[in-house]
Amino acid sequence: MNKKLLRELPKVDELLADCRVAAQTAGISHQIVVTAIRAVIEQTRQSILNGTLQADRLDRDAIVERVVTRAAAANQMQLRPVINATGVVLHTNLGRAPLARVVVEKVSAVAAGYNTLEYDIASGGRGSRYSHVESLICQITGAEAALVVNNNAAAMMLILSALAKGREVVVSRGELVEIGGSFRVPEIMEQSGASLREIGTTNKTHFADYQGAINAATGMLLKVHTSNYRIVGFTEEVGLAQLAELGKAQQIPVVYDLGSGLIDDFGVAQFGAEITVKSSLKSGVDVVSFSGDKLLGGPQAGIIVGGRAIVEKLKRHPMTRALRIDKLTLTALEATLRLYLEDDVRTRVPVLNMLSLPPEQLAARARQLLALLKAADDLADLRLADGKSQVGGGSMPTVLLDTTLIAIRPKALSVGAMQAALRSCTVPIIVRVFNDCLYLDIRTVETADFQYVADQVINVLKGE
Ligand SMILES: *Cc1c(COP(=O)(O)O)cnc(C)c1O
């Protein structure tokens, strides 16, 4: 232990008064700066005590620099925008669906003041928060009634509790999915108080399996869209229409957890294979639930559509209050749903637009960004490469969309170091890396951000 170094440790006030600290933390709150100073002093003390710091004198400049860096980092919003150059459209870690500009404007207008959340302008009395979106959802999906909650996991929890608590829920073994690590059908079931009645095998479940499982304790027939994987090969499952018929004959509600929530295929080939909300409802099932922030392209929400009597029962359930949607989400959802009333919804909802961009357009955009990278020509191998984009968010797992990638192989630094440097930009740039090469998939990058991306890539390659 070095007593001399310990004696040289600066006091908090000394560092606060240091003109370099003052100048470089101007505009940062006093509390943040003091916390940073304390942390750096304490860190330095520990390094002296455990012997990792050995020197004749304490390096004051280094301490000041660490304080400034730490305060700047602490002053930054933790939840902040990034540029998604992975091409994964519904990137769960990057916030799933980006909202349309018009949607954001509506949210900010409502957020800053008072609003009609539970106020009925016509009567001047109390209104319902659910009324803002219910008729829109019905109009767009063809449903009789609708209810929205916090997310689709909450929707499933509510549906199971309200309709099947203390009763058996029949589910095919091939549909006992886990989504995003924490949503597991059997666990949600257990929490809701319903009991799981597994039928069939992983790859095959027959109509007779459902028929054979039904007894006096059966409370629901549940079908889960295996939205994040597919069982391929020698398989068999029972269709929605057939299940709906069985439920009607036996007077048991049939529920479909659709998950991804594509409203319509909009005549786009890429969407052709995905089952839609409209077609699910047409099959005759009683309830369909899906997420707001997957293929619908809106905010996080769980949307429940179905028959009037069941939806009213769900609305009255005490859990609905605990799972309710807040005003900002509701505003974003209403504004997103309104886009579905427009003829050009496919281009107006960012998620739908990104997913349906034609390959020629993506190639043209990639060439545009590559041209902006010219200044980095001798610092890296830069070229265009054919690639595939993923839908993400556990949606359409077998669909791979043709795209054009910008491949970057840096000459003077490693791919890993370049990836990390791009992550530490003011607006972090998240890229793909494979085969020791870095790739930008511009499907998910707005053209307005191209210049920023190019500038950052060039700076990083230059080691700036
Ligand atoms: C995504 C998904 C969920 C969970 O939805 P959240 O909105 O993320 O809570 C549940 N079921 C299925 C089939 C899904 O795809």
CSV table of C-alpha atoms and ligand atoms in Angstrom, one decimal:
chain,number,residue,atom,x,y,z
A,1,MET,CA,0.0,0.0,0.0
A,2,ASN,CA,1.3,3.4,-0.9
A,3,LYS,CA,0.5,5.9,1.8
A,4,LYS,CA,2.0,8.8,-0.1
A,5,LEU,CA,-0.4,8.2,-3.0
A,6,LEU,CA,-3.4,7.9,-0.6
A,7,ARG,CA,-2.4,11.3,0.9
A,8,GLU,CA,-2.4,12.8,-2.6
A,9,LEU,CA,-6.0,11.7,-3.3
A,10,PRO,CA,-7.9,14.9,-4.1
A,11,LYS,CA,-11.0,16.0,-2.1
A,12,VAL,CA,-14.4,16.3,-3.8
A,13,ASP,CA,-14.4,20.1,-3.4
A,14,GLU,CA,-10.9,20.3,-4.9
A,15,LEU,CA,-12.0,18.5,-8.1
A,16,LEU,CA,-15.3,20.5,-8.2
A,17,ALA,CA,-13.3,23.7,-8.2
A,18,ASP,CA,-10.8,22.4,-10.9
A,19,CYS,CA,-11.4,24.6,-13.9
A,20,ARG,CA,-11.0,21.7,-16.3
A,21,VAL,CA,-13.8,19.8,-14.6
A,22,ALA,CA,-16.0,22.9,-14.4
A,23,ALA,CA,-15.5,23.7,-18.1
A,24,GLN,CA,-16.0,20.2,-19.4
A,25,THR,CA,-19.1,19.5,-17.3
A,26,ALA,CA,-20.8,22.7,-17.9
A,27,GLY,CA,-24.5,22.0,-18.4
A,28,ILE,CA,-24.4,18.7,-16.4
A,29,SER,CA,-26.2,18.7,-13.1
A,30,HIS,CA,-24.2,19.3,-9.9
A,31,GLN,CA,-25.4,16.1,-8.5
A,32,ILE,CA,-24.2,14.0,-11.4
A,33,VAL,CA,-20.8,15.7,-11.3
A,34,VAL,CA,-20.4,15.1,-7.6
A,35,THR,CA,-21.4,11.5,-7.9
A,36,ALA,CA,-18.9,11.0,-10.7
A,37,ILE,CA,-16.1,12.7,-8.6
A,38,ARG,CA,-16.9,10.5,-5.6
A,39,ALA,CA,-16.9,7.3,-7.7
A,40,VAL,CA,-13.5,8.2,-9.4
A,41,ILE,CA,-11.9,9.1,-6.1
A,42,GLU,CA,-13.2,5.8,-4.6
A,43,GLN,CA,-12.0,3.8,-7.6
A,44,THR,CA,-8.6,5.4,-7.4
A,45,ARG,CA,-8.4,4.7,-3.6
A,46,GLN,CA,-9.2,1.0,-4.2
A,47,SER,CA,-6.5,0.7,-6.9
A,48,ILE,CA,-4.0,2.2,-4.5
A,49,LEU,CA,-5.1,-0.1,-1.6
A,50,ASN,CA,-5.0,-3.3,-3.7
A,51,GLY,CA,-1.7,-2.3,-5.3
A,52,THR,CA,-2.9,-2.1,-9.0
A,53,LEU,CA,-2.0,1.6,-9.0
A,54,GLN,CA,1.8,2.0,-8.5
A,55,ALA,CA,3.4,5.4,-9.1
A,56,ASP,CA,5.5,8.1,-7.5
A,57,ARG,CA,2.8,10.7,-7.9
A,58,LEU,CA,-0.9,10.6,-8.5
A,59,ASP,CA,-1.8,11.5,-12.1
A,60,ARG,CA,-4.2,14.4,-11.6
A,61,ASP,CA,-4.9,14.8,-15.3
A,62,ALA,CA,-6.0,11.2,-15.6
A,63,ILE,CA,-8.3,11.6,-12.7
A,64,VAL,CA,-9.9,14.8,-14.2
A,65,GLU,CA,-10.3,13.0,-17.5
A,66,ARG,CA,-12.1,10.1,-15.8
A,67,VAL,CA,-14.4,12.4,-13.9
A,68,VAL,CA,-15.4,14.2,-17.1
A,69,THR,CA,-16.0,11.0,-19.1
A,70,ARG,CA,-18.0,9.5,-16.2
A,71,ALA,CA,-20.1,12.5,-15.7
A,72,ALA,CA,-20.8,12.8,-19.5
A,73,ALA,CA,-21.8,9.1,-19.6
A,74,ALA,CA,-24.1,9.5,-16.5
A,75,ASN,CA,-25.7,12.6,-18.1
A,76,GLN,CA,-26.8,10.7,-21.1
A,77,MET,CA,-30.3,9.2,-21.4
A,78,GLN,CA,-30.0,5.4,-21.0
A,79,LEU,CA,-33.0,4.7,-23.2
A,80,ARG,CA,-32.1,6.5,-26.3
A,81,PRO,CA,-32.2,6.1,-30.1
A,82,VAL,CA,-29.9,3.9,-32.0
A,83,ILE,CA,-29.5,3.2,-35.7
A,84,ASN,CA,-30.5,-0.3,-36.6
A,85,ALA,CA,-28.2,-1.5,-39.5
A,86,THR,CA,-28.9,-5.2,-38.8
A,87,GLY,CA,-31.9,-5.4,-41.2
A,88,VAL,CA,-33.9,-7.2,-38.5
A,89,VAL,CA,-37.1,-5.2,-38.8
A,90,LEU,CA,-38.8,-6.2,-35.5
A,91,HIS,CA,-35.6,-6.3,-33.4
A,92,THR,CA,-36.8,-7.1,-29.9
A,93,ASN,CA,-33.7,-5.7,-28.2
A,94,LEU,CA,-33.9,-2.5,-30.2
A,95,GLY,CA,-37.5,-1.8,-29.3
A,96,ARG,CA,-39.4,-3.7,-32.0
A,97,ALA,CA,-41.6,-1.5,-34.2
A,98,PRO,CA,-40.5,2.1,-34.9
A,99,LEU,CA,-43.5,4.4,-35.1
A,100,ALA,CA,-44.6,6.5,-38.0
A,101,ARG,CA,-43.7,10.2,-37.7
A,102,VAL,CA,-47.4,11.3,-37.6
A,103,VAL,CA,-48.0,8.8,-34.8
A,104,VAL,CA,-45.1,10.4,-32.7
A,105,GLU,CA,-46.6,13.8,-33.3
A,106,LYS,CA,-50.0,12.7,-31.9
A,107,VAL,CA,-48.2,11.2,-28.8
A,108,SER,CA,-46.3,14.3,-28.1
A,109,ALA,CA,-49.4,16.5,-28.4
A,110,VAL,CA,-51.2,14.3,-25.8
A,111,ALA,CA,-48.3,13.8,-23.5
A,112,ALA,CA,-47.6,17.4,-22.7
A,113,GLY,CA,-51.0,18.3,-21.4
A,114,TYR,CA,-54.5,17.1,-20.4
A,115,ASN,CA,-56.5,15.0,-22.7
A,116,THR,CA,-59.7,13.0,-23.3
A,117,LEU,CA,-58.3,9.7,-21.8
A,118,GLU,CA,-61.5,9.0,-19.8
A,119,TYR,CA,-63.6,12.1,-20.7
A,120,ASP,CA,-66.5,12.2,-23.0
A,121,ILE,CA,-66.5,15.5,-24.8
A,122,ALA,CA,-70.1,15.2,-26.0
A,123,SER,CA,-71.6,14.7,-22.6
A,124,GLY,CA,-69.0,16.4,-20.5
A,125,GLY,CA,-69.0,13.3,-18.3
A,126,ARG,CA,-66.8,10.3,-17.7
A,127,GLY,CA,-65.7,8.3,-20.8
A,128,SER,CA,-64.0,5.0,-21.3
A,129,ARG,CA,-60.3,4.8,-22.2
A,130,TYR,CA,-61.0,1.7,-24.3
A,131,SER,CA,-63.6,3.5,-26.5
A,132,HIS,CA,-60.9,5.4,-28.4
A,133,VAL,CA,-59.6,2.4,-30.3
A,134,GLU,CA,-62.4,-0.3,-30.1
A,135,SER,CA,-64.4,0.7,-33.1
A,136,LEU,CA,-61.2,1.4,-35.1
A,137,ILE,CA,-60.0,-2.1,-34.3
A,138,CYS,CA,-63.3,-3.6,-35.3
A,139,GLN,CA,-63.5,-1.7,-38.5
A,140,ILE,CA,-60.0,-2.7,-39.5
A,141,THR,CA,-60.1,-6.4,-38.5
A,142,GLY,CA,-63.8,-7.2,-39.0
A,143,ALA,CA,-64.2,-8.1,-35.3
A,144,GLU,CA,-67.4,-7.6,-33.3
A,145,ALA,CA,-65.7,-6.3,-30.2
A,146,ALA,CA,-62.1,-5.5,-29.0
A,147,LEU,CA,-60.1,-4.7,-25.9
A,148,VAL,CA,-56.5,-3.6,-25.5
A,149,VAL,CA,-54.1,-4.3,-22.6
A,150,ASN,CA,-50.4,-3.8,-21.8
A,151,ASN,CA,-49.0,-6.5,-24.2
A,152,ASN,CA,-50.0,-9.8,-25.7
A,153,ALA,CA,-48.6,-11.8,-22.7
A,154,ALA,CA,-51.0,-9.8,-20.5
A,155,ALA,CA,-53.8,-10.5,-23.0
A,156,MET,CA,-53.2,-14.2,-22.7
A,157,MET,CA,-53.1,-14.0,-19.0
A,158,LEU,CA,-56.4,-12.2,-18.9
A,159,ILE,CA,-58.1,-14.4,-21.3
A,160,LEU,CA,-57.0,-17.6,-19.5
A,161,SER,CA,-58.0,-16.2,-16.0
A,162,ALA,CA,-61.3,-14.8,-17.1
A,163,LEU,CA,-62.4,-17.8,-19.2
A,164,ALA,CA,-60.7,-20.9,-17.9
A,165,LYS,CA,-59.6,-20.4,-14.2
A,166,GLY,CA,-59.9,-23.7,-12.4
A,167,ARG,CA,-60.7,-25.5,-15.7
A,168,GLU,CA,-58.7,-27.4,-18.3
A,169,VAL,CA,-57.3,-25.7,-21.4
A,170,VAL,CA,-56.6,-28.0,-24.3
A,171,VAL,CA,-53.4,-27.2,-26.2
A,172,SER,CA,-51.4,-29.1,-28.8
A,173,ARG,CA,-48.0,-30.2,-27.6
A,174,GLY,CA,-46.5,-28.7,-30.8
A,175,GLU,CA,-47.7,-25.3,-29.7
A,176,LEU,CA,-46.3,-25.0,-26.1
A,177,VAL,CA,-44.1,-22.2,-27.2
A,178,GLU,CA,-41.6,-20.0,-25.4
A,179,ILE,CA,-41.3,-16.5,-26.8
A,180,GLY,CA,-38.5,-14.1,-25.8
A,181,GLY,CA,-37.4,-16.2,-22.9
A,182,SER,CA,-40.1,-15.2,-20.4
A,183,PHE,CA,-43.3,-15.9,-22.2
A,184,ARG,CA,-43.9,-19.7,-21.9
A,185,VAL,CA,-47.4,-21.0,-22.6
A,186,PRO,CA,-47.4,-23.6,-19.8
A,187,GLU,CA,-46.1,-21.0,-17.2
A,188,ILE,CA,-48.7,-18.3,-18.2
A,189,MET,CA,-51.3,-21.0,-17.9
A,190,GLU,CA,-50.2,-22.0,-14.4
A,191,GLN,CA,-50.2,-18.4,-13.3
A,192,SER,CA,-53.6,-17.8,-14.6
A,193,GLY,CA,-55.1,-20.6,-12.6
A,194,ALA,CA,-56.1,-22.7,-15.6
A,195,SER,CA,-54.7,-26.2,-16.0
A,196,LEU,CA,-52.9,-27.4,-19.1
A,197,ARG,CA,-54.3,-30.4,-21.0
A,198,GLU,CA,-51.6,-31.3,-23.5
A,199,ILE,CA,-52.6,-33.3,-26.5
A,200,GLY,CA,-50.9,-34.8,-29.5
A,201,THR,CA,-47.2,-35.0,-30.1
A,202,THR,CA,-44.6,-32.4,-31.0
A,203,ASN,CA,-45.1,-32.9,-34.8
A,204,LYS,CA,-48.6,-34.2,-35.0
A,205,THR,CA,-51.9,-33.4,-33.4
A,206,HIS,CA,-55.1,-34.7,-34.8
A,207,PHE,CA,-58.8,-33.6,-34.6
A,208,ALA,CA,-59.5,-36.8,-32.6
A,209,ASP,CA,-56.9,-35.7,-30.0
A,210,TYR,CA,-59.0,-32.5,-29.3
A,211,GLN,CA,-62.2,-34.5,-29.3
A,212,GLY,CA,-60.8,-37.1,-26.9
A,213,ALA,CA,-59.5,-34.5,-24.4
A,214,ILE,CA,-62.8,-32.7,-24.0
A,215,ASN,CA,-64.6,-33.5,-20.7
A,216,ALA,CA,-66.8,-31.7,-18.2
A,217,ALA,CA,-63.8,-29.7,-16.8
A,218,THR,CA,-62.7,-28.3,-20.2
A,219,GLY,CA,-62.8,-24.6,-20.2
A,220,MET,CA,-61.1,-23.6,-23.5
A,221,LEU,CA,-59.5,-24.9,-26.6
A,222,LEU,CA,-56.4,-22.8,-27.2
A,223,LYS,CA,-54.4,-22.6,-30.4
A,224,VAL,CA,-51.0,-20.8,-30.3
A,225,HIS,CA,-49.4,-19.5,-33.5
A,226,THR,CA,-45.9,-21.0,-33.5
A,227,SER,CA,-44.8,-17.5,-34.5
A,228,ASN,CA,-41.1,-17.9,-33.8
A,229,TYR,CA,-40.4,-21.4,-35.2
A,230,ARG,CA,-41.9,-23.9,-37.6
A,231,ILE,CA,-42.3,-27.6,-37.3
A,232,VAL,CA,-41.5,-28.9,-40.8
A,233,GLY,CA,-41.6,-32.3,-42.4
A,234,PHE,CA,-44.0,-35.0,-41.3
A,235,THR,CA,-46.5,-32.8,-39.5
A,236,GLU,CA,-50.2,-32.4,-38.8
A,237,GLU,CA,-52.2,-29.8,-37.0
A,238,VAL,CA,-55.8,-29.0,-36.8
A,239,GLY,CA,-57.0,-25.9,-38.6
A,240,LEU,CA,-58.7,-22.9,-36.9
A,241,ALA,CA,-62.0,-23.5,-38.7
A,242,GLN,CA,-62.2,-27.1,-37.6
A,243,LEU,CA,-61.4,-26.1,-34.0
A,244,ALA,CA,-64.0,-23.3,-34.1
A,245,GLU,CA,-66.6,-25.8,-35.2
A,246,LEU,CA,-65.7,-28.3,-32.5
A,247,GLY,CA,-65.8,-25.5,-29.9
A,248,LYS,CA,-69.3,-24.4,-31.1
A,249,ALA,CA,-70.6,-27.9,-31.0
A,250,GLN,CA,-69.3,-28.5,-27.5
A,251,GLN,CA,-70.0,-24.9,-26.3
A,252,ILE,CA,-66.4,-24.4,-25.3
A,253,PRO,CA,-64.6,-21.1,-26.2
A,254,VAL,CA,-61.9,-21.4,-28.9
A,255,VAL,CA,-59.0,-18.9,-28.4
A,256,TYR,CA,-56.2,-18.2,-30.9
A,257,ASP,CA,-52.9,-16.6,-29.7
A,258,LEU,CA,-51.8,-15.2,-33.0
A,259,GLY,CA,-48.8,-13.3,-31.6
A,260,SER,CA,-47.6,-11.3,-34.6
A,261,GLY,CA,-50.8,-9.5,-35.7
A,262,LEU,CA,-50.5,-9.0,-39.4
A,263,ILE,CA,-53.8,-7.3,-40.2
A,264,ASP,CA,-53.9,-8.1,-43.9
A,265,ASP,CA,-51.4,-9.3,-46.5
A,266,PHE,CA,-51.9,-6.1,-48.6
A,267,GLY,CA,-51.2,-8.2,-51.7
A,268,VAL,CA,-47.5,-8.2,-50.8
A,269,ALA,CA,-45.8,-11.5,-51.7
A,270,GLN,CA,-43.6,-11.4,-48.5
A,271,PHE,CA,-46.7,-11.5,-46.3
A,272,GLY,CA,-48.4,-14.3,-48.3
A,273,ALA,CA,-47.5,-17.2,-46.0
A,274,GLU,CA,-48.4,-15.4,-42.7
A,275,ILE,CA,-51.8,-15.9,-41.2
A,276,THR,CA,-53.6,-12.6,-40.7
A,277,VAL,CA,-55.9,-11.2,-38.0
A,278,LYS,CA,-58.7,-11.0,-40.6
A,279,SER,CA,-58.4,-14.6,-41.7
A,280,SER,CA,-58.1,-15.8,-38.1
A,281,LEU,CA,-61.4,-14.2,-37.2
A,282,LYS,CA,-63.1,-15.4,-40.4
A,283,SER,CA,-62.3,-19.0,-39.3
A,284,GLY,CA,-64.9,-18.6,-36.6
A,285,VAL,CA,-62.8,-18.8,-33.4
A,286,ASP,CA,-64.2,-16.8,-30.5
A,287,VAL,CA,-61.1,-14.8,-29.5
A,288,VAL,CA,-57.9,-13.8,-31.3
A,289,SER,CA,-55.1,-11.9,-29.5
A,290,PHE,CA,-51.9,-10.3,-30.8
A,291,SER,CA,-49.2,-7.8,-30.1
A,292,GLY,CA,-49.4,-4.1,-31.0
A,293,ASP,CA,-45.6,-3.8,-31.7
A,294,LYS,CA,-45.0,-6.7,-34.0
A,295,LEU,CA,-46.4,-6.8,-37.5
A,296,LEU,CA,-49.1,-4.2,-36.7
A,297,GLY,CA,-46.3,-1.7,-36.5
A,298,GLY,CA,-47.6,0.2,-33.4
A,299,PRO,CA,-46.7,0.6,-29.7
A,300,GLN,CA,-46.4,-2.3,-27.2
A,301,ALA,CA,-49.9,-3.5,-26.5
A,302,GLY,CA,-52.0,-6.6,-26.4
A,303,ILE,CA,-55.0,-6.5,-28.7
A,304,ILE,CA,-57.9,-8.9,-28.0
A,305,VAL,CA,-60.6,-9.2,-30.7
A,306,GLY,CA,-63.7,-11.4,-30.7
A,307,GLY,CA,-67.4,-11.8,-29.9
A,308,ARG,CA,-69.1,-9.1,-27.9
A,309,ALA,CA,-70.2,-11.3,-25.0
A,310,ILE,CA,-66.6,-12.6,-24.3
A,311,VAL,CA,-64.9,-9.2,-24.8
A,312,GLU,CA,-67.4,-7.7,-22.3
A,313,LYS,CA,-66.6,-10.4,-19.8
A,314,LEU,CA,-62.9,-9.6,-20.2
A,315,LYS,CA,-63.5,-5.9,-19.7
A,316,ARG,CA,-65.2,-6.5,-16.4
A,317,HIS,CA,-62.5,-8.8,-15.1
A,318,PRO,CA,-60.6,-7.2,-12.2
A,319,MET,CA,-57.3,-8.1,-13.8
A,320,THR,CA,-58.0,-5.8,-16.7
A,321,ARG,CA,-57.4,-2.8,-14.4
A,322,ALA,CA,-54.0,-4.2,-13.5
A,323,LEU,CA,-53.0,-4.8,-17.1
A,324,ARG,CA,-54.4,-1.6,-18.5
A,325,ILE,CA,-52.8,0.4,-21.3
A,326,ASP,CA,-51.5,3.9,-20.6
A,327,LYS,CA,-52.5,7.1,-22.4
A,328,LEU,CA,-49.3,7.5,-24.4
A,329,THR,CA,-49.5,3.9,-25.7
A,330,LEU,CA,-53.2,4.3,-26.4
A,331,THR,CA,-52.5,7.5,-28.4
A,332,ALA,CA,-49.8,5.8,-30.4
A,333,LEU,CA,-52.1,2.8,-31.0
A,334,GLU,CA,-55.1,5.0,-32.1
A,335,ALA,CA,-52.8,7.0,-34.5
A,336,THR,CA,-51.3,3.8,-35.9
A,337,LEU,CA,-54.7,2.2,-36.4
A,338,ARG,CA,-55.9,5.3,-38.3
A,339,LEU,CA,-53.1,4.7,-40.8
A,340,TYR,CA,-54.9,1.4,-41.6
A,341,LEU,CA,-57.8,3.4,-42.9
A,342,GLU,CA,-55.6,4.9,-45.6
A,343,ASP,CA,-55.2,3.4,-49.0
A,344,ASP,CA,-51.4,3.5,-48.8
A,345,VAL,CA,-51.1,1.9,-45.3
A,346,ARG,CA,-48.4,-0.4,-46.6
A,347,THR,CA,-46.0,2.5,-47.1
A,348,ARG,CA,-47.2,4.6,-44.2
A,349,VAL,CA,-46.6,2.1,-41.4
A,350,PRO,CA,-42.8,1.9,-41.1
A,351,VAL,CA,-42.7,-1.9,-40.3
A,352,LEU,CA,-44.9,-2.8,-43.3
A,353,ASN,CA,-42.9,-0.5,-45.5
A,354,MET,CA,-39.5,-1.9,-44.5
A,355,LEU,CA,-40.7,-5.4,-44.9
A,356,SER,CA,-42.1,-4.8,-48.3
A,357,LEU,CA,-39.3,-2.7,-49.8
A,358,PRO,CA,-38.5,-4.1,-53.3
A,359,PRO,CA,-35.0,-5.6,-53.7
A,360,GLU,CA,-34.2,-3.1,-56.5
A,361,GLN,CA,-34.9,-0.2,-54.2
A,362,LEU,CA,-32.8,-1.7,-51.5
A,363,ALA,CA,-29.9,-2.2,-53.9
A,364,ALA,CA,-30.2,1.4,-55.1
A,365,ARG,CA,-30.1,2.6,-51.4
A,366,ALA,CA,-27.1,0.5,-50.7
A,367,ARG,CA,-25.3,2.0,-53.7
A,368,GLN,CA,-26.2,5.4,-52.4
A,369,LEU,CA,-24.7,4.8,-49.0
A,370,LEU,CA,-21.7,3.1,-50.5
A,371,ALA,CA,-21.0,6.2,-52.6
A,372,LEU,CA,-21.0,8.3,-49.4
A,373,LEU,CA,-18.2,5.9,-48.0
A,374,LYS,CA,-15.8,6.7,-50.9
A,375,ALA,CA,-13.5,8.6,-48.6
A,376,ALA,CA,-12.8,5.3,-46.7
A,377,ASP,CA,-11.8,3.4,-49.9
A,378,ASP,CA,-8.2,2.8,-48.9
A,379,LEU,CA,-9.0,2.2,-45.2
A,380,ALA,CA,-11.3,-0.9,-45.8
A,381,ASP,CA,-12.5,-3.3,-48.4
A,382,LEU,CA,-15.9,-1.9,-49.2
A,383,ARG,CA,-18.4,-3.7,-51.5
A,384,LEU,CA,-22.0,-4.6,-51.9
A,385,ALA,CA,-23.2,-8.1,-51.2
A,386,ASP,CA,-26.4,-10.0,-51.6
A,387,GLY,CA,-28.0,-10.9,-48.3
A,388,LYS,CA,-31.1,-11.7,-46.4
A,389,SER,CA,-33.0,-9.7,-43.8
A,390,GLN,CA,-35.0,-11.2,-41.0
A,391,VAL,CA,-38.4,-10.1,-39.9
A,392,GLY,CA,-37.5,-10.6,-36.2
A,393,GLY,CA,-39.6,-10.2,-33.1
A,394,GLY,CA,-40.4,-13.9,-33.3
A,395,SER,CA,-42.4,-13.3,-36.5
A,396,MET,CA,-42.3,-15.2,-39.7
A,397,PRO,CA,-39.2,-17.2,-38.8
A,398,THR,CA,-38.9,-19.0,-42.1
A,399,VAL,CA,-39.2,-15.8,-44.2
A,400,LEU,CA,-35.9,-14.4,-45.4
A,401,LEU,CA,-36.1,-11.2,-47.4
A,402,ASP,CA,-33.7,-10.5,-50.2
A,403,THR,CA,-31.6,-7.4,-49.5
A,404,THR,CA,-28.3,-5.8,-50.4
A,405,LEU,CA,-25.7,-5.5,-47.7
A,406,ILE,CA,-22.7,-3.2,-47.5
A,407,ALA,CA,-19.7,-5.3,-46.5
A,408,ILE,CA,-16.9,-3.6,-44.7
A,409,ARG,CA,-13.6,-5.3,-44.0
A,410,PRO,CA,-11.4,-2.8,-42.1
A,411,LYS,CA,-7.7,-2.8,-42.9
A,412,ALA,CA,-6.2,-1.2,-39.8
A,413,LEU,CA,-8.5,-2.4,-37.1
A,414,SER,CA,-10.3,-5.6,-36.2
A,415,VAL,CA,-13.9,-6.2,-37.1
A,416,GLY,CA,-14.7,-6.5,-33.3
A,417,ALA,CA,-13.0,-3.2,-32.5
A,418,MET,CA,-14.9,-1.4,-35.4
A,419,GLN,CA,-18.2,-2.9,-34.2
A,420,ALA,CA,-17.6,-1.6,-30.7
A,421,ALA,CA,-16.6,1.8,-32.0
A,422,LEU,CA,-19.8,2.1,-34.0
A,423,ARG,CA,-21.7,1.2,-30.9
A,424,SER,CA,-20.1,4.0,-28.9
A,425,CYS,CA,-21.1,6.8,-31.4
A,426,THR,CA,-23.3,9.5,-30.1
A,427,VAL,CA,-26.2,7.7,-31.8
A,428,PRO,CA,-25.0,4.2,-31.6
A,429,ILE,CA,-24.9,2.2,-34.9
A,430,ILE,CA,-25.8,-1.5,-34.5
A,431,VAL,CA,-24.4,-3.7,-37.3
A,432,ARG,CA,-24.2,-7.3,-38.3
A,433,VAL,CA,-21.0,-9.3,-38.1
A,434,PHE,CA,-20.3,-12.7,-39.6
A,435,ASN,CA,-17.4,-14.4,-41.4
A,436,ASP,CA,-15.0,-11.8,-40.0
A,437,CYS,CA,-16.7,-9.0,-41.9
A,438,LEU,CA,-19.0,-6.2,-40.9
A,439,TYR,CA,-22.3,-5.7,-42.7
A,440,LEU,CA,-24.8,-2.8,-42.9
A,441,ASP,CA,-28.3,-3.9,-44.0
A,442,ILE,CA,-29.9,-0.6,-45.0
A,443,ARG,CA,-33.5,-2.1,-45.0
A,444,THR,CA,-33.8,-0.7,-41.4
A,445,VAL,CA,-31.8,2.5,-41.9
A,446,GLU,CA,-33.7,5.6,-42.9
A,447,THR,CA,-32.2,7.4,-45.9
A,448,ALA,CA,-32.1,10.6,-43.8
A,449,ASP,CA,-29.5,8.8,-41.6
A,450,PHE,CA,-27.2,7.7,-44.4
A,451,GLN,CA,-24.9,10.8,-44.2
A,452,TYR,CA,-24.5,10.3,-40.4
A,453,VAL,CA,-23.8,6.6,-40.8
A,454,ALA,CA,-21.2,7.3,-43.5
A,455,ASP,CA,-19.5,10.0,-41.4
A,456,GLN,CA,-19.3,7.7,-38.4
A,457,VAL,CA,-18.0,4.7,-40.4
A,458,ILE,CA,-15.3,6.9,-42.0
A,459,ASN,CA,-14.3,8.4,-38.6
A,460,VAL,CA,-14.0,5.0,-37.0
A,461,LEU,CA,-11.9,3.7,-39.9
A,462,LYS,CA,-9.7,6.7,-39.7
A,463,GLY,CA,-9.3,6.0,-35.9
A,464,GLU,CA,-10.9,9.3,-34.9
B,1,LIG,C1,-44.9,-12.3,-29.2
B,1,LIG,C2,-45.9,-13.3,-28.8
B,1,LIG,C3,-46.4,-13.3,-27.5
B,1,LIG,C4,-46.0,-12.2,-26.5
B,1,LIG,O1,-46.4,-11.0,-26.9
B,1,LIG,P1,-45.9,-9.6,-26.2
B,1,LIG,O2,-46.7,-8.6,-26.8
B,1,LIG,O3,-44.4,-9.6,-26.5
B,1,LIG,O4,-46.2,-9.8,-24.7
B,1,LIG,C5,-47.3,-14.3,-27.1
B,1,LIG,N1,-47.7,-15.2,-28.0
B,1,LIG,C6,-47.2,-15.3,-29.2
B,1,LIG,C7,-47.6,-16.4,-30.1
B,1,LIG,C8,-46.3,-14.4,-29.7
B,1,LIG,O5,-45.8,-14.4,-30.9
